[in-house]
CSV table of C-alpha atoms in Angstrom, one decimal:
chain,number,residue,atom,x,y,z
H,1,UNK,CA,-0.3,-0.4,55.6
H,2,UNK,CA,1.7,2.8,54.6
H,3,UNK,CA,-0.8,6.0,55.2
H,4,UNK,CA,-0.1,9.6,54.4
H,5,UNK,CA,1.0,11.8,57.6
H,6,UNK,CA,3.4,8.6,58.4
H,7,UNK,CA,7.3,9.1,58.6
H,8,UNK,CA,9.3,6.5,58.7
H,9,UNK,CA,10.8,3.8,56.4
H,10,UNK,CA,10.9,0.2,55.2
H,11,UNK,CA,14.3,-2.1,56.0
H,12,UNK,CA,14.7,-5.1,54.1
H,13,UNK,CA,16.9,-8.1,54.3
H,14,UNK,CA,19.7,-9.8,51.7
H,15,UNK,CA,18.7,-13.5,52.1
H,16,UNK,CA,22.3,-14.4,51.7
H,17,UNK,CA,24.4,-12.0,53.4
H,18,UNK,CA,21.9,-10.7,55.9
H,19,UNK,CA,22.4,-7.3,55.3
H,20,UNK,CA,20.0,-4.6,55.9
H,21,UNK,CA,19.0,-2.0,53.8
H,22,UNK,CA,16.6,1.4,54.6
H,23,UNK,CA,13.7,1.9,51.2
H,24,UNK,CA,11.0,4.0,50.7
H,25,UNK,CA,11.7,6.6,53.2
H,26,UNK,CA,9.1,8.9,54.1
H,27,UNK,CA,8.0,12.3,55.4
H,28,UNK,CA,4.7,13.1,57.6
H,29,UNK,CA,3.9,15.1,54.0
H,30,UNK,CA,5.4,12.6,51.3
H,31,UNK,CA,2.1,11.0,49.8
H,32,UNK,CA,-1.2,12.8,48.9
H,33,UNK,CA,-4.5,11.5,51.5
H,34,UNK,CA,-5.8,8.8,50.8
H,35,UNK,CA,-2.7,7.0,49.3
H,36,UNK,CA,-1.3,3.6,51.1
H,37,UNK,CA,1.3,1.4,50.2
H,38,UNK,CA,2.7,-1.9,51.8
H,39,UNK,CA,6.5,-2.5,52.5
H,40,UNK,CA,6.3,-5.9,50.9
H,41,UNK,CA,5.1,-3.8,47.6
H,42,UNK,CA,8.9,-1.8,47.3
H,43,UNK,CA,10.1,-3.8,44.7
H,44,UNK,CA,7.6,-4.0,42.0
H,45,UNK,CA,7.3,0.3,43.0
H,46,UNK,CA,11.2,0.7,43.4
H,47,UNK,CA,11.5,-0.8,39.9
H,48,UNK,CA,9.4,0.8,38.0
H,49,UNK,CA,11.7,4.0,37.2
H,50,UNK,CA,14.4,1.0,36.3
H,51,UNK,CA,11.9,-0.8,33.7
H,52,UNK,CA,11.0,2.6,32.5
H,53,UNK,CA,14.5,2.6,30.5
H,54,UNK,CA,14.1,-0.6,29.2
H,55,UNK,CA,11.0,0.2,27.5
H,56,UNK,CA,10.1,0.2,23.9
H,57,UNK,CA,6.6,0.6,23.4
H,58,UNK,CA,6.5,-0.5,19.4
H,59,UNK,CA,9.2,-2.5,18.1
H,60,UNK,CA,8.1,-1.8,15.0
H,61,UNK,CA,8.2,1.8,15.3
H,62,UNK,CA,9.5,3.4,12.4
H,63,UNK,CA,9.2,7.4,11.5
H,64,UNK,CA,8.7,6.3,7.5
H,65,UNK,CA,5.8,3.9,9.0
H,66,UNK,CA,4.0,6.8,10.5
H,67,UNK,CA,4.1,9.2,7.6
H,68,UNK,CA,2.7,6.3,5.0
H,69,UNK,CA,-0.2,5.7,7.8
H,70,UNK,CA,-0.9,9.5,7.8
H,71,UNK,CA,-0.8,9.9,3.7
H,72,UNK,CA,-3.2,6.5,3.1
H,73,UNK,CA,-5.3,7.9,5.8
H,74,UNK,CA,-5.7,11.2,4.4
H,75,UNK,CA,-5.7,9.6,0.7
H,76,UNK,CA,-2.3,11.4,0.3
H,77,UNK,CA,-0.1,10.1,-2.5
H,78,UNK,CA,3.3,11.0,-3.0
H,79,UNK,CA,3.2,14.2,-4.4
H,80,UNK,CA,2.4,17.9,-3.1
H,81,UNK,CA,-1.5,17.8,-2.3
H,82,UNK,CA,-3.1,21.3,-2.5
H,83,UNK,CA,-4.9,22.1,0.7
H,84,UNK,CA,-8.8,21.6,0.7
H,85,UNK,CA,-10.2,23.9,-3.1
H,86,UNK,CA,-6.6,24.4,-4.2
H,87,UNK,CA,-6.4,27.1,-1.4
H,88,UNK,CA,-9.0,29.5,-2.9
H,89,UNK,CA,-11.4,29.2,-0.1
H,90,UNK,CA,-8.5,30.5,2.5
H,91,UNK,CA,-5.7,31.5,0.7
H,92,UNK,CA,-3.4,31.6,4.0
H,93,UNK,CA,-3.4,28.0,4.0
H,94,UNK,CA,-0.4,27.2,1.5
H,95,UNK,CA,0.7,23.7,0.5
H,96,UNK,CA,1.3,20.6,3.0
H,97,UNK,CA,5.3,19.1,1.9
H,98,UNK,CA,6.2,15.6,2.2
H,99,UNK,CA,9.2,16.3,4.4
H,100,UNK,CA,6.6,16.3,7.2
H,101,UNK,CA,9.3,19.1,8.7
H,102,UNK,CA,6.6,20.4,11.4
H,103,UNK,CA,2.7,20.8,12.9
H,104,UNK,CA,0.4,21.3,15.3
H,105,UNK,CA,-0.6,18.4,16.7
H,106,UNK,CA,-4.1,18.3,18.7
H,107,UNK,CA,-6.1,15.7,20.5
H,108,UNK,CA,-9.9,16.1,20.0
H,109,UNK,CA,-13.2,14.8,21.4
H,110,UNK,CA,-16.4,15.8,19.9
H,111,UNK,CA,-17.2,18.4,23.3
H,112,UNK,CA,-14.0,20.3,21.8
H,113,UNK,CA,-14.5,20.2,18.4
H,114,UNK,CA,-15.9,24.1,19.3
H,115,UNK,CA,-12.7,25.1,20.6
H,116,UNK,CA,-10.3,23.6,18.1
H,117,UNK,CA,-12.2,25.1,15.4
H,118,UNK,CA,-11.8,28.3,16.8
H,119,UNK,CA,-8.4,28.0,17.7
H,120,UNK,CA,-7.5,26.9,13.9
H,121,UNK,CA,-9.8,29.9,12.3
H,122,UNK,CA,-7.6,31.8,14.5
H,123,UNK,CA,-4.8,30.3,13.5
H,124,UNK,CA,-5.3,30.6,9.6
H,125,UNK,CA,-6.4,34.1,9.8
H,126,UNK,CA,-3.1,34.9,11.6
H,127,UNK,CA,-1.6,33.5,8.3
H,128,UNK,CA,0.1,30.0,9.9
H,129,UNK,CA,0.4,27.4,7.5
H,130,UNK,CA,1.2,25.1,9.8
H,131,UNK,CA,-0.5,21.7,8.8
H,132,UNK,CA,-3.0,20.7,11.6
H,133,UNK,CA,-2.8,16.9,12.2
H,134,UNK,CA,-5.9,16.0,14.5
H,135,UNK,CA,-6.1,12.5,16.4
H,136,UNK,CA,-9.5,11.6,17.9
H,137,UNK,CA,-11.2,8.3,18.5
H,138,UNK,CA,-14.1,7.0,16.7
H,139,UNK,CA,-16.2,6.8,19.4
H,140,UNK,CA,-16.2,9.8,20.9
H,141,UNK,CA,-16.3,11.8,17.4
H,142,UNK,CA,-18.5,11.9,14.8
H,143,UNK,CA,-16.2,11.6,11.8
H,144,UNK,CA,-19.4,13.5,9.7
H,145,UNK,CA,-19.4,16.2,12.2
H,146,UNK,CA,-19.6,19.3,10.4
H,147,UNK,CA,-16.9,21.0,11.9
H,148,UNK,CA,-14.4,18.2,11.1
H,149,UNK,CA,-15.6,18.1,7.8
H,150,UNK,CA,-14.7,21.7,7.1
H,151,UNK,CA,-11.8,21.9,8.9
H,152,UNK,CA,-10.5,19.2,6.6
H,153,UNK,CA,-11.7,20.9,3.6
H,154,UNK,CA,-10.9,24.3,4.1
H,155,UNK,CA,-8.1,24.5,6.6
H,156,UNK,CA,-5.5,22.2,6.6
H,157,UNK,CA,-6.7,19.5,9.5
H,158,UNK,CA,-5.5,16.0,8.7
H,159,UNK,CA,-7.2,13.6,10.6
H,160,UNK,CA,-5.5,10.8,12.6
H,161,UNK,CA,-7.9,8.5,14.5
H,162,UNK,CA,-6.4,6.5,17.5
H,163,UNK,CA,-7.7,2.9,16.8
H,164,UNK,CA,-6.2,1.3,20.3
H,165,UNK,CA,-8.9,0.9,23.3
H,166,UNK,CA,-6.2,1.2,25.5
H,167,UNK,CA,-5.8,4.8,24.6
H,168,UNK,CA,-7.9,6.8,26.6
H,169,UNK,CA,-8.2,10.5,28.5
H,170,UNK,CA,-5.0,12.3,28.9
H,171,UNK,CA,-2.9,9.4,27.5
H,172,UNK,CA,-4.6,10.1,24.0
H,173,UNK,CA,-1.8,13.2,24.0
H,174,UNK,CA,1.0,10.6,24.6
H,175,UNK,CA,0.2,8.2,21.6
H,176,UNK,CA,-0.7,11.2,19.6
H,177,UNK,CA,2.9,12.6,20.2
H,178,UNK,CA,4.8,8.9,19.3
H,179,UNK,CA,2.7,8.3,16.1
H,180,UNK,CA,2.6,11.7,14.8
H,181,UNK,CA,3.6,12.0,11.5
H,182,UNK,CA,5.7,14.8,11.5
H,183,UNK,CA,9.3,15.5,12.4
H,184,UNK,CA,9.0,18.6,14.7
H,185,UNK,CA,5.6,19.1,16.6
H,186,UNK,CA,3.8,21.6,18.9
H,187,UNK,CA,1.3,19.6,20.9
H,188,UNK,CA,-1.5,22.0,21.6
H,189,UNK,CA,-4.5,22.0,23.5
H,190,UNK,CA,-7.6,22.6,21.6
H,191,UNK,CA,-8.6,25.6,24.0
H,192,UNK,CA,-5.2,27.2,23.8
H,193,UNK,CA,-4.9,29.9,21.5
H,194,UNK,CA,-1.6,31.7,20.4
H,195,UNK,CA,-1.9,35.5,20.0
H,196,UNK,CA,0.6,35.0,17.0
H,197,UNK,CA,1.5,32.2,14.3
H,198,UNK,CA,3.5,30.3,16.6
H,199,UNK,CA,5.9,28.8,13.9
H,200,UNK,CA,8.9,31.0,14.9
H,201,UNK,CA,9.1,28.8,18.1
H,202,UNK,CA,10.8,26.4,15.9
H,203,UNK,CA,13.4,28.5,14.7
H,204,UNK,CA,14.0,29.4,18.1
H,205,UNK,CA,17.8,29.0,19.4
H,206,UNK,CA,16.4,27.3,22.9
H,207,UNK,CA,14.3,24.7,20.4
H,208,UNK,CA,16.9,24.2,18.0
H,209,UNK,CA,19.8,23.6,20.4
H,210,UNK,CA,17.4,21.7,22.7
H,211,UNK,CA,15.0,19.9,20.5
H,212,UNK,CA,12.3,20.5,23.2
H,213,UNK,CA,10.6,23.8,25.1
H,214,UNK,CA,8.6,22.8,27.6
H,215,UNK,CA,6.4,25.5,29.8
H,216,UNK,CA,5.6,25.8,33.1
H,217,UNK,CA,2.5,25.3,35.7
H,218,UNK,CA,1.6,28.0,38.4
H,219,UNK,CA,3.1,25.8,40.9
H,220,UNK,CA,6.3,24.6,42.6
H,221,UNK,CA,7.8,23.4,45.9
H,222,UNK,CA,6.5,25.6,48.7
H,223,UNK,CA,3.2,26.3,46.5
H,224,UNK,CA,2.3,23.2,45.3
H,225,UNK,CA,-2.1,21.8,44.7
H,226,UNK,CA,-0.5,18.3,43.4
H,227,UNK,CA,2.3,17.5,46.4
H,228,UNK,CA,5.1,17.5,44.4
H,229,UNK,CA,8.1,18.4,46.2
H,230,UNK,CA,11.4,17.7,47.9
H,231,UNK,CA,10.0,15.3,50.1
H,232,UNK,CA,7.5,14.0,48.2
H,233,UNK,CA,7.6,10.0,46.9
H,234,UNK,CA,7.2,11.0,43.6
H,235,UNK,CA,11.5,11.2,43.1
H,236,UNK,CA,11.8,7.3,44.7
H,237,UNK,CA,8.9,6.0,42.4
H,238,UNK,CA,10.5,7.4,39.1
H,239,UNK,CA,14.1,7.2,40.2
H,240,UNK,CA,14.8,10.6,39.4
H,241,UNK,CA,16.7,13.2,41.8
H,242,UNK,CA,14.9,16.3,43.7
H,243,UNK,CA,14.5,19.1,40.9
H,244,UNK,CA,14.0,22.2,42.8
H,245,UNK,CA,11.9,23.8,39.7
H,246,UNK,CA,8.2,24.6,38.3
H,247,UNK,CA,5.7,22.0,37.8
H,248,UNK,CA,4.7,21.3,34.2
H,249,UNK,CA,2.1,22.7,32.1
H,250,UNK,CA,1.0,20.9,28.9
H,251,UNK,CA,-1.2,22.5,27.2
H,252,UNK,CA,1.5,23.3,24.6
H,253,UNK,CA,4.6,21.2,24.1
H,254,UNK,CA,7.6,21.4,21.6
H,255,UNK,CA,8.8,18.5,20.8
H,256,UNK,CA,11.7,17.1,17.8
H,257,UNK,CA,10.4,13.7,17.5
H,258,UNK,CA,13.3,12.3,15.6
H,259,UNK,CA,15.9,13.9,18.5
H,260,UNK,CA,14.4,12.6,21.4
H,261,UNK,CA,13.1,8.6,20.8
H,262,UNK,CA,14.4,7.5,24.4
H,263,UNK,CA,12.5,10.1,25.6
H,264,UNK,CA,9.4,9.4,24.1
H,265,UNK,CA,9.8,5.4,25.0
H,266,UNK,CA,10.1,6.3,28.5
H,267,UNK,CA,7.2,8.7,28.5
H,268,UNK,CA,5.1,5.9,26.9
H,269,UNK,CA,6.2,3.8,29.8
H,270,UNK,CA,5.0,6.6,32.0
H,271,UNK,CA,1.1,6.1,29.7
H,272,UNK,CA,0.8,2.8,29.2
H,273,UNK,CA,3.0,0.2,31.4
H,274,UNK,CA,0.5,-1.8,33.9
H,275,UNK,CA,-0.1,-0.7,36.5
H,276,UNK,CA,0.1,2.9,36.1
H,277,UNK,CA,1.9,3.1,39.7
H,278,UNK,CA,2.3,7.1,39.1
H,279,UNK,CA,-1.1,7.3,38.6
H,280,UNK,CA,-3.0,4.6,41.6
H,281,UNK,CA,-0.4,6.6,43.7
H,282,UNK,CA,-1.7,10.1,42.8
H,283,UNK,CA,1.6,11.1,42.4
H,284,UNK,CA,1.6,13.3,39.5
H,285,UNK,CA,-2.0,15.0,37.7
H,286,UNK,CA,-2.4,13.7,34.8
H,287,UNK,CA,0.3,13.6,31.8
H,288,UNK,CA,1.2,17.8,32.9
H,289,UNK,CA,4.6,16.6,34.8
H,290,UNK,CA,5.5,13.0,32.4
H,291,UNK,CA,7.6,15.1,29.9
H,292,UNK,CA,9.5,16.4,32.1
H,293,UNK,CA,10.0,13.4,34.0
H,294,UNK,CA,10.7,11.3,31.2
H,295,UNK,CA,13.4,13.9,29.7
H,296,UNK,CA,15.0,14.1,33.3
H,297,UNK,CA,15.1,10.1,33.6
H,298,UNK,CA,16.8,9.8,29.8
H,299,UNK,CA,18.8,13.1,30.3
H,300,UNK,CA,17.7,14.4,27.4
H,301,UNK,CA,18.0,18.1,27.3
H,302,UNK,CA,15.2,20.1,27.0
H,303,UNK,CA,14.2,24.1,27.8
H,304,UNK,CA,11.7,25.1,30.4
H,305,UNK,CA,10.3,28.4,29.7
H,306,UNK,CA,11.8,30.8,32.4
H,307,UNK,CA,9.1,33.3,32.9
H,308,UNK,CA,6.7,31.8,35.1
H,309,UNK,CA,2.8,32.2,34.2
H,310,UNK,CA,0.2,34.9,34.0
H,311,UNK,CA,-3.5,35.6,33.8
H,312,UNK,CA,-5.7,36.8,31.8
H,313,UNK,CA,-8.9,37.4,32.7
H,314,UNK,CA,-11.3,40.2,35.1
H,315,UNK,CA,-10.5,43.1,37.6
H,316,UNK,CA,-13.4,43.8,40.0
H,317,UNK,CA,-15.2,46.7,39.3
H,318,UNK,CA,-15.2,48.3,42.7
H,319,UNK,CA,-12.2,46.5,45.1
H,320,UNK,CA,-8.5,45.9,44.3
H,321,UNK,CA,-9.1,42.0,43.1
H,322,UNK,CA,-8.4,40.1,40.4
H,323,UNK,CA,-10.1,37.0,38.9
H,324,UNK,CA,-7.5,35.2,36.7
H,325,UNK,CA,-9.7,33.3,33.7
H,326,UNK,CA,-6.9,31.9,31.1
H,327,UNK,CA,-3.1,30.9,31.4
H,328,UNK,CA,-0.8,33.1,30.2
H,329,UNK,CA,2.4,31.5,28.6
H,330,UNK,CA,5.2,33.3,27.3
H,331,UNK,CA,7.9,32.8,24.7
H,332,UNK,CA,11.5,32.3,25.4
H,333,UNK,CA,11.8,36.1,25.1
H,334,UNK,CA,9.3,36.2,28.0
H,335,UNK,CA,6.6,37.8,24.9
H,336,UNK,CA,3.6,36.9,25.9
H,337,UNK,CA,2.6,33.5,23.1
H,338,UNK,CA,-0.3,31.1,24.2
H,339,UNK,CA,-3.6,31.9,26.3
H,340,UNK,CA,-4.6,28.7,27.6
H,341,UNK,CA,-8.4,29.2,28.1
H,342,UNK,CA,-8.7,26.0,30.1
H,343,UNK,CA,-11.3,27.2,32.9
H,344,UNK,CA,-14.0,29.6,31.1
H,345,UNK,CA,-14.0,27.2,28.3
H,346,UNK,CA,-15.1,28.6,24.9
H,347,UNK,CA,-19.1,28.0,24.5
H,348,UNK,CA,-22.4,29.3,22.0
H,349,UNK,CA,-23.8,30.0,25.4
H,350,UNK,CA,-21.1,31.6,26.7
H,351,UNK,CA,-20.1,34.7,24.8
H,352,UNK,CA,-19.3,37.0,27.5
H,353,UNK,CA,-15.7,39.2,27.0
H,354,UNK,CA,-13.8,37.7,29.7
H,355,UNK,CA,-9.9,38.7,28.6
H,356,UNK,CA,-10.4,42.7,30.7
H,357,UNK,CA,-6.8,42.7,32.1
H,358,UNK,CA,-3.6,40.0,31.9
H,359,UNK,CA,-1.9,40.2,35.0
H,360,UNK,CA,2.0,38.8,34.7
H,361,UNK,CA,5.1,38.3,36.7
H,362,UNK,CA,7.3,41.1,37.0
H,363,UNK,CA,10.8,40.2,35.4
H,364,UNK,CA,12.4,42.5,38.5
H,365,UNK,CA,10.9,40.2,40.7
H,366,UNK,CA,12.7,37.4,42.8
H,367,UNK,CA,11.3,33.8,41.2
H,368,UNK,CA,11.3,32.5,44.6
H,369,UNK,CA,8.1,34.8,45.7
H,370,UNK,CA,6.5,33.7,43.0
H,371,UNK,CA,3.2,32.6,44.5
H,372,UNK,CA,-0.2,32.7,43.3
H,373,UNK,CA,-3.1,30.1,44.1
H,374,UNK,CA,-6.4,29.1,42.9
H,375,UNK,CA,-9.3,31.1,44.6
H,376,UNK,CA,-12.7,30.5,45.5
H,377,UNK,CA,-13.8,33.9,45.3
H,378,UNK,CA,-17.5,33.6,45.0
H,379,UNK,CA,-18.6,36.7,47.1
H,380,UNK,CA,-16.7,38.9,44.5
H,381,UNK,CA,-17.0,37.2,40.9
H,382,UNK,CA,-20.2,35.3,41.7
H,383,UNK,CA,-20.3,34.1,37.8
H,384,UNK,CA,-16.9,32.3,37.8
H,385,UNK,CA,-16.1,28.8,39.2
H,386,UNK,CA,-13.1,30.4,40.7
H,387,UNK,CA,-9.9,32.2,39.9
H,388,UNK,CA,-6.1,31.8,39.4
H,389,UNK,CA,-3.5,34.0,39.8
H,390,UNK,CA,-2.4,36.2,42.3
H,391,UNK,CA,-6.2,38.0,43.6
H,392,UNK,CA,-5.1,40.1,46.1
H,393,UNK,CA,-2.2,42.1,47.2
H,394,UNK,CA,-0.4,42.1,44.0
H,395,UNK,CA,1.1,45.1,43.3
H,396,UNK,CA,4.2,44.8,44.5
H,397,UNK,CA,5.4,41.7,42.2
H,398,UNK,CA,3.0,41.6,39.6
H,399,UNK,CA,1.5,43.9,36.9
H,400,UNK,CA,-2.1,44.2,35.9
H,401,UNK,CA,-2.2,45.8,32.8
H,402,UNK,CA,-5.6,46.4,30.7
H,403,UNK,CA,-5.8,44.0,27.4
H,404,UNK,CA,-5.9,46.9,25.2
H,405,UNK,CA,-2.6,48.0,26.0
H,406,UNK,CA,-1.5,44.4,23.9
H,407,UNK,CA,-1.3,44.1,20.1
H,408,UNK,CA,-4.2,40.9,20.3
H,409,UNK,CA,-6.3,43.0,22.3
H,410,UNK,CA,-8.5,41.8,20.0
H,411,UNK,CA,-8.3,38.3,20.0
H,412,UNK,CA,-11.4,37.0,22.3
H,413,UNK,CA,-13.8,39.4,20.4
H,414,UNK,CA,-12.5,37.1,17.3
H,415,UNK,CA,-12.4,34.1,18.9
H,416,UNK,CA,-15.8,34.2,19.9
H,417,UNK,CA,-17.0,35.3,16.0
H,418,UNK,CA,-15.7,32.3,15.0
H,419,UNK,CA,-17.3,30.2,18.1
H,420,UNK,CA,-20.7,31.7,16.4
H,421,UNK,CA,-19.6,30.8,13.2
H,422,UNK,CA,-19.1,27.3,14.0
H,423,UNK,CA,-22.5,27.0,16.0
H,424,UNK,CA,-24.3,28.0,12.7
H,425,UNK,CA,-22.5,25.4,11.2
H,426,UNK,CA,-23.3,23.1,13.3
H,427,UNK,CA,-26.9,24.2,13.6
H,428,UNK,CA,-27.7,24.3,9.7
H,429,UNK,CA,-26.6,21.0,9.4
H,430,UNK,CA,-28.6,19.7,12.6
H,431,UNK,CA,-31.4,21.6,10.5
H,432,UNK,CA,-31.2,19.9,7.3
């Protein structure tokens, strides 16, 4: 058996010809502990980045098919549908076309229902008329939750449910992506909040040309928490060559649907083919790094954001640290775009201001000293699980700049009104 901290490699043997062949070769730091593989396991592992090309995961698949499930589901005919009252309850919500041009697509569970509910209040009084299409399974959500039932009626949610057993955890974000029913999607997290309508991103040369932004994760090869690197076994596995670039971060994704199908196969092979090798292999976390894979296996082109991320979050009162709280994303003009709140979630009992100072990358700065890490800085912020970003010593290649030198300075305080709002909801209705 194949440990980590091994080097070395497998040689196998052409019955025929007798020739010898070196497979699997490995580094001391290729595999994550606790991971073990077997030689006589190389060809069902060395195959699985060639099956992931042959792949379709719905022969039936059709975009038309998708959009007549979404209108029957929302009891949509074939007409123009006025949002919730006819728009009078929130008149920034306009009208939802057929052409099914573009959304928001989000995943929920009943625990976020909070979040997304803030995040679309937001949203709405920002004036986006993005339509909101919302998959969730029926039994994690209520379906008579009052949340959902006024985010249907008033703001322009449309929801999906996800009917397949198989579909479960991150993977929910997969099928949601294959059977939307729109054209042009941003995939976003239900406790990641844009500081602007974020329907220019569409109209954006680098989506346009590319048909796909992608943004990326705190880490890459010399700082990595997930092992992914040049010699890690996570290039062999998926058949892809050494990218010497930024992990992934999903928590927002731009996707044309309709421009990248052999993209979207593959990265349902990546969710769904048994067994998950990436996954038993604790090669990748989660779905953050299939995109990217999957557009790299089909060369399909795609845009990673170039400006690495930031923080948002608390400067101590009396040393020189930094507790980083929320990812900061940025646009493709570096403009700072989504806060991904995906530590201090959003919570009634948590109401505390945590947004104090954003700390971000300076564009002067080589990429390759990027480096920042997640602290456990408990003696210091003894409220907060722990910290991201760069806590110490930052000066030199970072800025820390207080949230009210920004134009959504005050975004949290809002956020947070409408986190009470939807608590009252939720606790009249309890009451009744």
């Amino acid at each position: 058996m194949i440990t980590s901290g091994l080097s070395g490699y497998c040689e196998i043997r052409h019955k025929k010809t007798g020739e010898r062949r070196r497979v699997m070769e490995m580094h001391c730091d290729s595999l994550r502990p606790d991971v073990h593989f077997s030689c006589d396991m190389f060809q069902s592992l060395l195959s699985y980045g060639v099956l992931s090309l042959e792949y379709v995961h719905d022969a039936q698949f059709t975009h038309e098919n998708n959009q007549l499930d979404f209108r029957q589901e929302n009891s949509i005919p074939d007409t123009l549908v006025p949002i919730g009252d006819g728009g009078s309850k929130n008149q920034s919500v306009g009208r939802l076309g057929l052409s099914f041009e573009r959304a928001i697509v989000m995943v929920i569970y009943e625990k976020l229902l909070l979040s997304a509910y803030v995040s679309i209040r937001s949203l709405r009084a920002m004036g986006s008329t993005l339509p909101v299409e919302m998959w969730f399974k029926r039994s994690e959500t209520d379906v008579n939750h009052p949340l959902l039932k006024i985010l249907v009626a008033d703001y322009g949610v449309y929801l999906r449910e996800i009917k397949e057993d198989r579909v479960t955890r991150f993977y929910t974000k997969l099928h949601a992506i294959y059977y939307s029913a729109f054209d042009n999607i941003l995939l976003l997290d239900a406790d990641n909040f844009p500081v602007r309508d974020p329907i220019y991103l569409f109209e954006t040369p680098e989506f346009v040309g590319n048909g796909a932004i992608f943004w990326p994760d705190y880490w890459k090869p010399g700082n990595t928490l997930f092992n992914i690197h040049r010699n890690s076994f996570v290039w062999d596995i998926f058949g892809l060559d050494y990218a010497n670039m930024f992990e992934q971060e999903s928590g927002q994704v731009l996707i044309n649907r309709r421009m990248h199908m052999p993209a979207l196969n593959v990265l349902m092979y990546y969710g769904f083919s048994q067994p998950r090798i990436h996954e038993d292999m604790r090669l990748v976390w989660g779905d953050k790094d299939l995109f990217r894979f999957a557009w790299m296996k089909t060369e399909s082109s795609f845009y990673m954001i170039p400006r690495p991320p930031g923080s948002a979050g608390t400067k101590h009162p009396d040393y020189d640290l930094f507790c980083g709280l929320t990812m900061v994303q940025h646009d493709p003009s570096g403009e700072i775009i989504f806060l991904h709140r995906n530590t201090e979630k959003i919570e009634t009992a948590n109401d505390q201001l945590l947004w104090t100072h954003i700390q971000q990358f300076k564009p002067t700065s080589k990429i390759e000293n990027y480096s920042v890490r997640a602290s456990n800085v408990r003696n210091y912020f003894t409220h907060f699980r722990g910290c991201y970003g760069k806590d110490e010593n930052y000066r030199n290649l970072f800025t820390l700049k207080p949230i009210d030198s920004f134009s959504f300075s005050g975004l949290e305080r809002s956020l947070l009104r409408y986190a009470r709002d939807g608590a009252s909801l939720i606790n009249v209705t309890s009451a009744e």
